[in-house]
XYZ file of C-alpha atoms in Angstrom:
660
model
C -6.279 -67.303 -68.576
C -9.712 -68.871 -68.705
C -10.955 -70.353 -71.988
C -14.399 -69.491 -70.806
C -13.653 -65.767 -71.246
C -13.289 -66.657 -74.926
C -16.341 -68.286 -75.176
C -18.083 -65.545 -73.348
C -16.388 -62.795 -75.522
C -17.644 -64.949 -78.423
C -21.088 -64.966 -77.375
C -21.236 -61.081 -76.389
C -19.490 -60.365 -79.946
C -22.683 -62.286 -81.321
C -24.813 -60.542 -79.602
C -23.313 -57.370 -80.661
C -23.159 -57.879 -83.893
C -26.873 -58.777 -84.408
C -27.693 -55.049 -82.581
C -24.807 -53.743 -85.725
C -26.598 -55.809 -88.288
C -30.359 -54.090 -87.493
C -29.713 -50.938 -85.644
C -28.045 -48.993 -88.577
C -30.576 -50.262 -91.133
C -33.237 -48.943 -88.869
C -31.585 -46.126 -88.864
C -31.233 -45.172 -92.300
C -35.081 -46.038 -92.742
C -35.890 -43.897 -90.170
C -33.594 -41.074 -90.741
C -32.502 -41.317 -87.246
C -29.243 -39.886 -87.095
C -28.416 -41.682 -83.242
C -28.973 -45.199 -84.656
C -26.815 -44.285 -87.877
C -24.387 -42.928 -85.465
C -24.439 -46.334 -83.542
C -22.775 -47.900 -86.367
C -19.508 -47.048 -85.599
C -19.096 -47.847 -81.918
C -20.898 -51.274 -82.282
C -17.997 -52.310 -84.974
C -15.086 -51.228 -82.808
C -17.050 -53.170 -79.896
C -17.534 -56.196 -81.856
C -13.493 -56.274 -82.593
C -12.486 -55.575 -79.263
C -14.534 -58.876 -78.359
C -13.466 -61.018 -80.874
C -10.172 -60.056 -80.367
C -10.438 -60.897 -76.450
C -11.697 -64.402 -78.026
C -8.670 -64.774 -80.070
C -6.136 -63.803 -77.598
C -7.792 -66.531 -75.172
C -6.870 -69.038 -77.849
C -3.177 -67.857 -78.534
C -2.904 -68.092 -74.784
C -4.363 -71.583 -74.806
C -1.727 -72.640 -77.192
C 1.138 -70.986 -75.654
C 0.652 -72.398 -72.028
C -0.144 -75.536 -73.697
C -3.839 -75.990 -72.035
C -4.769 -79.392 -72.473
C -8.231 -79.260 -70.998
C -8.600 -77.403 -74.433
C -10.289 -80.065 -76.879
C -8.575 -77.726 -79.973
C -5.586 -77.588 -78.245
C -5.159 -81.202 -77.520
C -5.528 -82.203 -81.014
C -3.502 -79.635 -82.733
C -0.542 -78.925 -80.102
C 2.198 -80.460 -78.222
C 4.267 -79.135 -75.263
C 7.655 -79.851 -76.776
C 6.758 -77.994 -80.418
C 8.762 -74.684 -80.788
C 6.752 -71.624 -79.495
C 6.259 -70.212 -83.002
C 4.586 -73.221 -84.159
C 2.135 -73.498 -80.976
C 0.794 -70.115 -82.135
C 0.658 -70.871 -85.903
C -1.450 -74.061 -84.649
C -4.273 -71.584 -83.809
C -5.141 -71.312 -87.284
C -3.346 -74.570 -88.736
C -7.023 -76.296 -87.983
C -10.612 -75.595 -88.849
C -12.031 -74.296 -85.673
C -9.289 -71.757 -85.148
C -8.987 -70.598 -88.605
C -12.947 -69.704 -88.632
C -11.918 -67.706 -85.650
C -9.076 -66.084 -87.430
C -11.500 -65.175 -90.076
C -14.250 -63.439 -87.957
C -11.224 -61.767 -86.247
C -9.850 -60.402 -89.391
C -13.493 -59.359 -90.842
C -13.843 -57.420 -87.592
C -10.940 -55.410 -87.884
C -11.952 -54.277 -91.230
C -15.363 -53.545 -90.214
C -13.373 -51.307 -87.435
C -11.107 -49.939 -90.033
C -14.006 -48.647 -92.052
C -15.694 -47.140 -88.916
C -12.268 -45.469 -87.864
C -11.275 -44.218 -91.335
C -14.570 -43.517 -92.763
C -15.191 -40.180 -91.902
C -15.654 -39.031 -95.922
C -18.122 -41.414 -96.369
C -21.889 -40.568 -96.669
C -23.497 -41.318 -93.283
C -26.388 -43.670 -94.776
C -23.901 -45.371 -96.731
C -21.198 -46.001 -94.388
C -23.827 -47.423 -91.883
C -25.214 -49.273 -94.836
C -21.845 -51.008 -95.181
C -21.232 -51.468 -91.329
C -24.350 -53.374 -91.406
C -23.633 -55.680 -94.268
C -20.311 -56.393 -92.323
C -22.038 -57.322 -89.210
C -24.270 -59.616 -90.809
C -21.720 -61.330 -92.341
C -19.734 -61.311 -88.785
C -22.796 -62.446 -87.213
C -23.424 -65.551 -89.793
C -19.998 -66.673 -88.885
C -20.067 -66.154 -85.402
C -23.199 -68.723 -85.388
C -21.180 -71.007 -87.512
C -18.510 -71.031 -84.779
C -20.435 -71.097 -81.599
C -22.608 -73.740 -82.856
C -20.814 -76.112 -85.035
C -16.613 -75.106 -84.949
C -16.458 -73.694 -81.001
C -12.572 -73.815 -80.632
C -12.777 -73.536 -76.518
C -14.757 -76.723 -75.846
C -13.356 -78.652 -72.711
C -12.220 -82.310 -72.232
C -12.604 -83.609 -69.025
C -10.038 -85.038 -67.758
C -7.355 -82.822 -69.762
C -5.077 -84.585 -71.451
C -0.915 -85.623 -70.791
C 0.242 -84.454 -74.002
C -1.557 -83.436 -77.119
C -1.373 -84.764 -80.696
C 0.949 -82.157 -82.253
C -0.158 -80.131 -85.558
C 0.390 -81.978 -88.799
C 4.282 -81.698 -89.233
C 3.958 -80.182 -92.762
C 2.354 -77.250 -91.387
C 5.088 -76.641 -88.410
C 6.966 -74.546 -91.026
C 7.799 -70.742 -91.087
C 5.857 -70.338 -94.598
C 2.386 -71.575 -92.592
C 2.940 -68.965 -90.288
C 2.352 -66.522 -92.774
C 0.417 -67.753 -95.865
C -3.135 -68.279 -93.815
C -3.218 -64.674 -92.444
C -2.080 -63.266 -95.688
C -4.667 -65.186 -97.568
C -7.140 -64.289 -95.095
C -6.565 -60.696 -95.202
C -6.963 -61.069 -98.890
C -10.374 -63.110 -98.820
C -11.859 -61.240 -95.848
C -10.937 -57.923 -97.620
C -12.864 -58.343 -100.128
C -16.155 -58.477 -98.412
C -15.790 -54.535 -97.779
C -16.056 -54.495 -101.351
C -18.883 -56.727 -101.223
C -20.539 -54.587 -98.447
C -20.133 -51.484 -100.462
C -21.954 -52.930 -103.272
C -24.708 -53.956 -101.096
C -25.064 -50.640 -99.824
C -24.932 -48.858 -103.160
C -27.687 -51.201 -104.302
C -29.663 -50.583 -101.366
C -28.984 -46.908 -101.347
C -29.403 -46.671 -105.412
C -25.450 -44.284 -105.284
C -23.085 -45.958 -107.922
C -20.507 -42.982 -109.269
C -17.329 -42.157 -109.480
C -17.001 -41.041 -105.902
C -18.118 -44.479 -104.806
C -15.515 -46.006 -106.878
C -12.889 -43.624 -105.423
C -13.947 -45.010 -101.966
C -13.945 -48.894 -102.714
C -10.803 -48.867 -104.636
C -8.541 -48.798 -101.687
C -10.144 -51.907 -99.996
C -9.911 -53.638 -103.310
C -6.192 -52.642 -103.721
C -5.657 -53.693 -99.916
C -7.611 -56.985 -100.171
C -5.643 -57.727 -103.858
C -1.923 -57.116 -102.220
C -2.424 -59.280 -99.496
C -4.048 -61.833 -101.446
C -1.282 -61.744 -103.888
C 1.080 -62.483 -101.302
C -0.775 -64.831 -99.563
C -0.666 -67.090 -102.858
C 3.003 -66.265 -103.336
C 3.985 -67.433 -99.838
C 1.630 -70.716 -100.429
C 3.205 -71.215 -103.494
C 6.938 -71.221 -102.183
C 5.980 -73.254 -99.355
C 4.528 -75.856 -101.055
C 7.513 -75.720 -103.386
C 9.986 -76.413 -101.002
C 8.415 -78.062 -98.374
C 6.156 -80.898 -100.286
C 9.502 -82.050 -102.037
C 7.647 -82.282 -105.418
C 9.737 -79.485 -106.993
C 7.053 -77.686 -108.354
C 5.372 -74.187 -107.881
C 1.717 -74.577 -109.110
C -0.071 -78.238 -109.346
C -3.646 -76.930 -110.154
C -4.410 -78.351 -106.730
C -8.598 -77.468 -105.800
C -6.886 -75.835 -102.586
C -4.880 -73.499 -104.899
C -7.869 -72.734 -107.163
C -9.219 -71.754 -104.693
C -7.468 -68.529 -103.851
C -6.293 -67.805 -107.334
C -10.246 -67.660 -108.714
C -10.956 -64.468 -106.272
C -7.838 -63.275 -107.249
C -8.491 -63.407 -110.897
C -11.827 -61.631 -110.123
C -10.282 -59.165 -107.660
C -7.909 -58.072 -110.455
C -10.909 -57.580 -112.636
C -12.581 -55.373 -110.254
C -9.728 -53.339 -109.650
C -9.723 -52.462 -113.353
C -13.270 -52.133 -113.266
C -13.205 -49.461 -110.505
C -10.813 -47.561 -112.320
C -13.129 -47.229 -115.329
C -16.099 -46.373 -112.853
C -13.626 -43.655 -111.204
C -12.316 -42.138 -114.242
C -15.192 -42.278 -116.884
C -18.493 -43.292 -114.617
C -18.838 -45.995 -116.767
C -19.277 -49.780 -116.110
C -21.389 -49.558 -112.962
C -23.316 -52.569 -112.985
C -20.287 -54.697 -114.229
C -18.260 -53.054 -111.221
C -21.282 -54.054 -108.947
C -21.604 -57.500 -110.013
C -17.679 -58.131 -109.778
C -18.062 -56.828 -106.171
C -20.143 -59.598 -105.498
C -18.554 -62.192 -107.654
C -15.176 -61.784 -106.057
C -15.909 -62.228 -102.400
C -18.621 -65.006 -103.318
C -15.552 -66.788 -104.691
C -13.849 -65.711 -101.640
C -16.428 -67.384 -99.459
C -16.630 -70.612 -101.499
C -12.602 -70.927 -101.465
C -12.520 -70.496 -97.619
C -15.286 -73.249 -96.772
C -13.887 -75.449 -99.837
C -10.687 -75.661 -98.152
C -11.773 -75.767 -94.320
C -14.999 -77.830 -94.734
C -13.544 -80.813 -95.777
C -15.234 -81.299 -99.389
C -11.933 -81.205 -101.445
C -10.758 -83.828 -99.158
C -14.021 -85.972 -99.530
C -17.509 -85.216 -101.007
C -18.942 -86.888 -98.540
C -17.367 -85.309 -95.734
C -20.701 -83.737 -94.648
C -21.685 -87.389 -93.741
C -19.418 -87.442 -91.046
C -20.399 -83.775 -89.449
C -23.955 -82.876 -91.141
C -24.732 -79.967 -88.599
C -21.056 -78.361 -89.980
C -22.044 -78.743 -93.639
C -25.730 -77.606 -93.126
C -24.285 -74.432 -91.343
C -21.504 -74.150 -94.721
C -23.968 -74.413 -97.058
C -26.717 -72.094 -95.370
C -24.025 -69.394 -95.309
C -22.805 -69.661 -98.786
C -26.440 -69.707 -100.046
C -27.608 -66.891 -98.055
C -25.101 -64.382 -98.876
C -24.575 -65.314 -102.621
C -28.092 -65.780 -102.887
C -29.242 -62.735 -101.550
C -26.525 -60.369 -103.065
C -27.138 -61.616 -106.502
C -31.264 -61.375 -106.176
C -30.832 -57.968 -104.429
C -28.470 -57.205 -107.660
C -31.294 -58.269 -110.393
C -33.818 -56.249 -108.618
C -31.718 -52.988 -108.314
C -29.146 -52.979 -111.020
C -31.479 -51.896 -113.483
C -32.650 -48.991 -111.865
C -29.044 -47.456 -111.922
C -28.270 -44.770 -114.555
C -25.487 -45.808 -117.378
C -22.540 -44.189 -117.255
C -20.543 -42.583 -119.885
C -20.026 -43.926 -123.201
C -16.702 -44.852 -124.913
C -15.460 -46.201 -128.208
C -14.024 -49.842 -128.487
C -10.338 -48.627 -129.323
C -9.855 -46.761 -125.860
C -8.378 -47.272 -122.279
C -12.057 -48.009 -121.247
C -12.466 -50.778 -124.052
C -9.091 -52.226 -123.200
C -10.018 -52.714 -119.662
C -13.354 -54.325 -120.648
C -11.414 -56.746 -122.926
C -9.085 -57.299 -119.609
C -12.187 -57.869 -117.730
C -13.864 -60.222 -120.145
C -10.643 -62.380 -120.586
C -10.305 -62.269 -116.658
C -13.528 -63.681 -116.073
C -13.637 -65.886 -118.471
C -10.542 -67.636 -117.091
C -11.861 -67.229 -113.467
C -14.764 -69.447 -115.123
C -12.443 -71.908 -116.163
C -10.825 -72.699 -113.276
C -14.091 -72.564 -111.607
C -15.742 -75.677 -113.816
C -12.423 -77.562 -113.595
C -12.371 -77.369 -109.592
C -15.926 -77.793 -109.159
C -17.053 -80.595 -111.637
C -15.248 -83.751 -110.407
C -16.842 -82.827 -107.019
C -19.963 -82.378 -108.487
C -19.964 -85.326 -110.780
C -18.815 -87.691 -107.695
C -21.887 -85.906 -105.518
C -24.445 -86.979 -108.328
C -23.165 -90.465 -109.794
C -20.233 -91.206 -107.169
C -17.898 -91.345 -110.210
C -14.488 -90.112 -109.385
C -12.809 -88.248 -112.065
C -9.335 -85.910 -111.983
C -8.706 -82.509 -113.337
C -5.756 -81.670 -113.754
C -2.747 -79.798 -115.157
C -3.654 -80.857 -118.728
C -7.065 -79.169 -118.847
C -5.908 -75.970 -117.244
C -2.998 -75.448 -119.447
C -4.995 -76.193 -122.466
C -7.847 -73.754 -120.900
C -6.400 -71.028 -118.978
C -2.923 -70.850 -120.975
C -4.818 -69.405 -124.295
C -6.869 -67.254 -122.572
C -3.957 -65.415 -121.035
C -1.603 -64.738 -124.242
C -4.333 -61.932 -125.586
C -4.710 -60.562 -122.253
C -0.840 -60.503 -121.481
C -0.563 -58.946 -125.684
C -2.422 -56.113 -124.679
C -1.261 -55.309 -121.100
C 1.065 -52.702 -122.384
C -1.494 -51.095 -124.527
C -3.788 -50.231 -121.627
C -1.680 -47.658 -119.783
C -1.039 -45.814 -123.016
C -4.267 -45.420 -124.545
C -6.536 -42.408 -124.062
C -9.702 -42.298 -122.493
C -13.232 -42.493 -124.082
C -11.192 -42.310 -127.492
C -7.714 -44.045 -128.459
C -5.315 -44.604 -131.445
C -4.262 -47.974 -131.441
C -1.798 -47.257 -134.189
C -0.223 -44.074 -132.109
C 0.204 -46.495 -129.009
C 1.244 -49.320 -131.175
C 4.214 -46.821 -132.651
C 5.135 -46.152 -128.768
C 5.689 -49.341 -128.072
C 7.541 -50.338 -131.186
C 10.938 -50.589 -129.517
C 9.455 -52.451 -126.782
C 8.198 -54.892 -129.454
C 11.603 -55.093 -131.370
C 13.506 -56.166 -128.307
C 11.218 -58.756 -127.331
C 11.456 -59.930 -130.993
C 15.213 -60.030 -130.419
C 14.635 -62.142 -126.881
C 12.357 -64.514 -129.080
C 15.143 -64.885 -131.862
C 17.801 -65.370 -129.267
C 15.875 -67.954 -127.134
C 14.973 -69.893 -130.431
C 18.497 -69.635 -131.476
C 19.594 -71.401 -127.894
C 17.141 -73.891 -127.809
C 18.583 -75.288 -131.509
C 15.358 -74.127 -133.119
C 13.321 -76.794 -131.153
C 11.080 -74.794 -128.838
C 9.160 -71.827 -130.717
C 6.686 -72.081 -127.994
C 9.049 -71.458 -125.169
C 10.616 -68.785 -127.578
C 7.239 -66.987 -127.923
C 6.958 -67.073 -123.954
C 10.052 -65.391 -123.395
C 9.097 -63.054 -126.100
C 5.693 -62.025 -124.220
C 7.438 -62.054 -120.943
C 9.859 -59.376 -122.181
C 7.019 -57.483 -123.819
C 4.932 -57.284 -120.914
C 8.176 -56.255 -118.701
C 9.144 -53.774 -121.159
C 5.586 -52.156 -121.672
C 5.672 -51.449 -117.821
C 9.172 -49.332 -118.142
C 7.987 -47.532 -121.442
C 4.696 -46.612 -119.612
C 6.784 -44.604 -117.333
C 9.034 -43.426 -119.982
C 6.275 -41.723 -121.983
C 4.640 -40.147 -119.548
C 7.430 -38.092 -118.418
C 7.541 -36.196 -121.727
C 7.126 -36.437 -125.567
C 10.320 -37.343 -128.155
C 11.330 -33.449 -127.684
C 11.699 -33.767 -124.100
C 15.322 -33.693 -122.894
C 16.485 -36.891 -121.024
C 17.444 -35.053 -117.632
C 13.978 -33.348 -118.061
C 12.249 -36.700 -118.083
C 14.258 -37.734 -115.365
C 12.840 -34.911 -112.975
C 9.657 -35.160 -114.451
C 9.855 -39.126 -113.402
C 10.154 -37.941 -109.930
C 6.787 -36.617 -109.813
C 4.629 -38.552 -111.567
C 1.723 -39.697 -109.257
C 2.317 -42.750 -107.322
C -0.902 -44.745 -109.073
C 1.491 -44.751 -112.429
C 4.471 -46.249 -110.835
C 1.651 -48.813 -109.005
C 0.172 -49.774 -112.709
C 3.850 -49.859 -114.263
C 5.381 -52.005 -111.157
C 2.310 -54.663 -111.447
C 2.712 -54.898 -115.012
C 6.715 -55.142 -114.765
C 5.824 -57.984 -111.784
C 3.449 -59.961 -114.365
C 6.391 -59.667 -116.844
C 8.514 -61.238 -114.400
C 6.917 -63.908 -113.043
C 6.181 -65.386 -116.653
C 9.701 -65.180 -117.764
C 10.337 -67.409 -114.591
C 7.408 -69.752 -115.433
C 8.890 -70.429 -119.176
C 12.304 -70.375 -118.291
C 11.922 -72.982 -115.719
C 9.304 -75.026 -117.874
C 11.871 -75.061 -121.154
C 15.336 -74.936 -119.298
C 14.677 -76.901 -116.321
C 16.467 -80.122 -115.827
C 15.743 -83.178 -113.350
C 17.561 -86.492 -112.184
C 16.442 -89.210 -110.279
C 19.243 -91.963 -109.165
C 20.086 -94.275 -106.564
C 23.090 -93.059 -104.725
C 25.613 -94.187 -101.857
C 27.875 -91.651 -99.825
C 30.845 -91.112 -102.008
C 28.933 -91.143 -104.998
C 27.697 -88.359 -107.331
C 25.435 -87.335 -109.967
C 25.333 -84.597 -113.068
C 22.761 -82.253 -113.765
C 23.034 -78.709 -115.908
C 26.741 -79.034 -115.995
C 26.964 -79.158 -112.022
C 28.477 -82.267 -110.263
C 26.556 -83.251 -107.089
C 28.321 -85.339 -104.483
C 26.954 -87.222 -101.384
C 28.873 -86.896 -98.988
C 27.611 -88.426 -96.029
C 24.632 -88.434 -93.422
C 24.207 -87.413 -89.789
C 21.037 -87.848 -87.198
C 20.033 -84.848 -85.600
C 17.478 -84.571 -83.020
C 14.872 -81.561 -82.990
C 12.520 -80.308 -80.558
C 9.945 -82.427 -81.564
C 11.526 -84.378 -84.223
C 14.305 -86.548 -85.232
C 15.837 -86.265 -88.710
C 18.496 -87.716 -90.789
C 20.406 -84.882 -92.882
C 22.157 -85.637 -96.065
C 25.105 -83.456 -97.130
C 25.855 -82.621 -100.818
C 28.644 -80.818 -102.336
C 28.330 -78.913 -105.542
C 31.071 -78.173 -107.942
C 31.222 -76.959 -111.764
C 34.042 -77.033 -113.921
C 36.187 -78.288 -111.215
C 35.181 -75.242 -108.793
C 33.739 -75.423 -105.819
C 29.582 -74.191 -105.670
C 28.936 -74.653 -102.161
C 27.032 -77.271 -100.090
C 23.462 -78.242 -99.816
C 21.631 -80.171 -96.913
C 18.552 -82.200 -97.405
C 16.769 -84.112 -94.649
C 13.889 -86.873 -93.879
C 12.244 -85.979 -90.774
C 10.481 -88.214 -88.413
C 7.745 -86.715 -85.948
C 6.774 -89.228 -83.019
C 3.865 -87.839 -81.899
C 1.997 -88.442 -85.315
C 4.075 -91.019 -86.313
C 4.870 -89.197 -89.809
C 7.791 -88.757 -91.693
C 8.358 -85.230 -93.699
C 10.964 -84.452 -96.514
C 12.905 -81.313 -96.020
C 14.184 -80.307 -99.389
C 17.595 -78.841 -99.962
C 18.067 -75.572 -102.024
C 20.924 -73.628 -103.065
C 20.439 -70.529 -104.801
C 22.787 -69.204 -107.820
C 21.570 -66.107 -108.814
C 17.649 -66.085 -109.614
C 18.318 -69.946 -110.387
C 18.386 -72.880 -107.784
C 19.512 -76.599 -107.460
C 16.756 -78.193 -105.796
C 17.580 -81.679 -104.152
C 15.018 -83.826 -102.363
C 15.934 -87.196 -100.563
C 13.730 -90.122 -101.045
C 13.771 -93.543 -99.262
C 16.691 -95.013 -97.682
C 17.974 -98.378 -97.374
C 20.787 -101.020 -97.993
C 21.236 -99.800 -101.289
C 21.787 -96.456 -100.900
C 19.541 -93.209 -100.818
C 17.160 -92.120 -103.800
C 17.317 -88.877 -104.630
C 15.498 -86.550 -106.817
C 17.467 -83.429 -108.052
C 16.247 -80.271 -110.072
C 17.814 -77.621 -111.765
C 15.353 -74.788 -111.521
C 16.906 -71.818 -114.259
C 15.595 -68.506 -113.078
C 12.594 -69.799 -110.788
C 12.934 -67.231 -108.189
C 11.588 -64.464 -111.039
C 8.404 -66.395 -110.275
C 7.923 -65.177 -106.831
C 10.000 -61.823 -107.507
C 7.283 -60.812 -109.828
C 4.604 -61.031 -107.428
C 6.639 -59.136 -105.281
C 6.705 -56.419 -107.474
C 3.313 -56.945 -108.214
C 2.668 -56.053 -104.281
C 4.858 -53.348 -104.319
C 2.918 -51.793 -107.380
C -0.174 -52.202 -105.232
C 1.527 -50.432 -102.325
C 2.744 -47.485 -104.690
C -0.939 -47.366 -105.531
C -2.229 -47.013 -101.819
C 0.047 -44.481 -101.383
C -1.209 -42.159 -104.079
C -2.199 -38.719 -102.850
C -5.904 -39.125 -104.556
C -6.597 -42.241 -102.703
C -5.150 -40.743 -99.299
C -7.474 -37.658 -99.725
C -9.977 -39.616 -100.895
C -13.269 -38.396 -102.773
C -15.120 -35.489 -101.050
C -18.279 -36.363 -98.859
C -21.072 -35.233 -100.900
C -24.321 -33.955 -99.487
C -27.380 -36.512 -99.604
C -30.449 -35.017 -100.315
C -32.390 -37.442 -97.942
C -29.864 -36.162 -95.221
C -31.867 -32.683 -95.280
C -35.058 -33.965 -94.304
C -35.982 -33.581 -90.386
C -33.694 -36.229 -88.805
C -35.254 -37.951 -85.240
C -33.340 -37.200 -82.426
C -30.827 -34.502 -83.742
């Protein structure tokens, strides 16, 4: 397949996307049904054209077409097929094409499943989506074209960065981008609503499924990326407050606030302006995160000097969409009618409390991420903002938020009773206190903060269970009657409970690893051993193995406890000749929800330097994220979201239409 087909498809997609930006708006302005209806087929056509371009690039990687510069720079003929394919988005140009492919995919889905949307609103949404697509296509074609040829063709590729040749990186970027780009739909809904002047419960019902889908994918992307860094980098950690990690955390926090705000708007017609602002903010943070990671800014703030055209294009896109959206918001938000009133002690009030803490936490992460970059740009001074800053600012903001999580679902709308809800949660509170005291006793009264953390995790976890239990009946309801009613509860109730349960599980894993984890760094030779957490780790020996495009030295360890064999762990040091780069392949052994983690270091005549960790309950960190994702999927399958909001008559559509 000639790569020129891909270039032509992108050019055609750009032309059609420009039409898709203009024609629906003209149709809405002129009340021309034909132009309004053209928005959907245009969205489908752009998707097909970008799909052709994306498939062309994948084919070039699969067949190792070394006449294509992008393939030469990021592939190798001996690389496994899976990593040839994932190499497509393992670089800047290919990842931007994946970005455009996903946004056109979402646009096509809106056109396909948006039959219950008012025609004007749907046309404006698709027009906004097309404008974003247009900007990215211009960016790709003029600064990041993945189809550039090299003449003469190279004999061999330079290979993909070895640490990216992993199944985790095959899954992580697509999931992350589905989350990032999915929030573009929420952004487009907000822009369309501001232009059309309609924000109500029906609008919230339409936008909430897209918010949920994006949130679920972004949660999955962060989870997979965290676990990939945990086992692939050999550092033994799951989160480092690295700017790249923060770039995905910020839209997740804002998206979580948006999800809760949309619920208030749907149920009570309140928080209209705030929900619109969060929709704009979340996608703006997605844009910022995407380009911070892919532009090279995080590697060096002077990278624009290396490629000024790409840097200017990135800044232009950011300023245009974020600036234009905020200007429109400032001009139109005041004209929207305010929603219903509610007391501070109510479900709405607690959701507002949730939003305030989430957005404040987002601002904290944003400042800690961008401040070093801005300072270096303005003064040339380099500083590092790391875990101590984020732990001291982000952590305290999360504590009151987590304390209120179990109260929210049990609180009544409009006017609630905090004492009544507290009475319902008294059992969960007592059990959480017991868990706190047990941990406090087991740590020999040394770690009060860790004990309180475990107690808080238990309270959040049990709060999710209590939520379902009390929604199945009252005190006088029989046990078996409750069980039958549990099966009839709306799936969104299960979704909320599972998400909160997952939050408690993740918190438990974080506190358990921080409190009870152990590590040991030593130099050993074959036949020597080390002890950690009551386990005896013996280095049995080493052997050399050749892979498809690498060679490695594998180290085999046997593990025993109290004289009982607990299995073997294999870790390795790899070397990739094409990149002249070594990597560390950690050895991990699961013991229930805990893990023994071994990372080999330097090897010389004096033996092997080895770093051994005992990670108690560490799997809970990612297991909790899985529960959150399952909760989001449960909410998506709720009948109320599947049916959607009814299509309301629009008074403007009653006027005579041209071409009707």
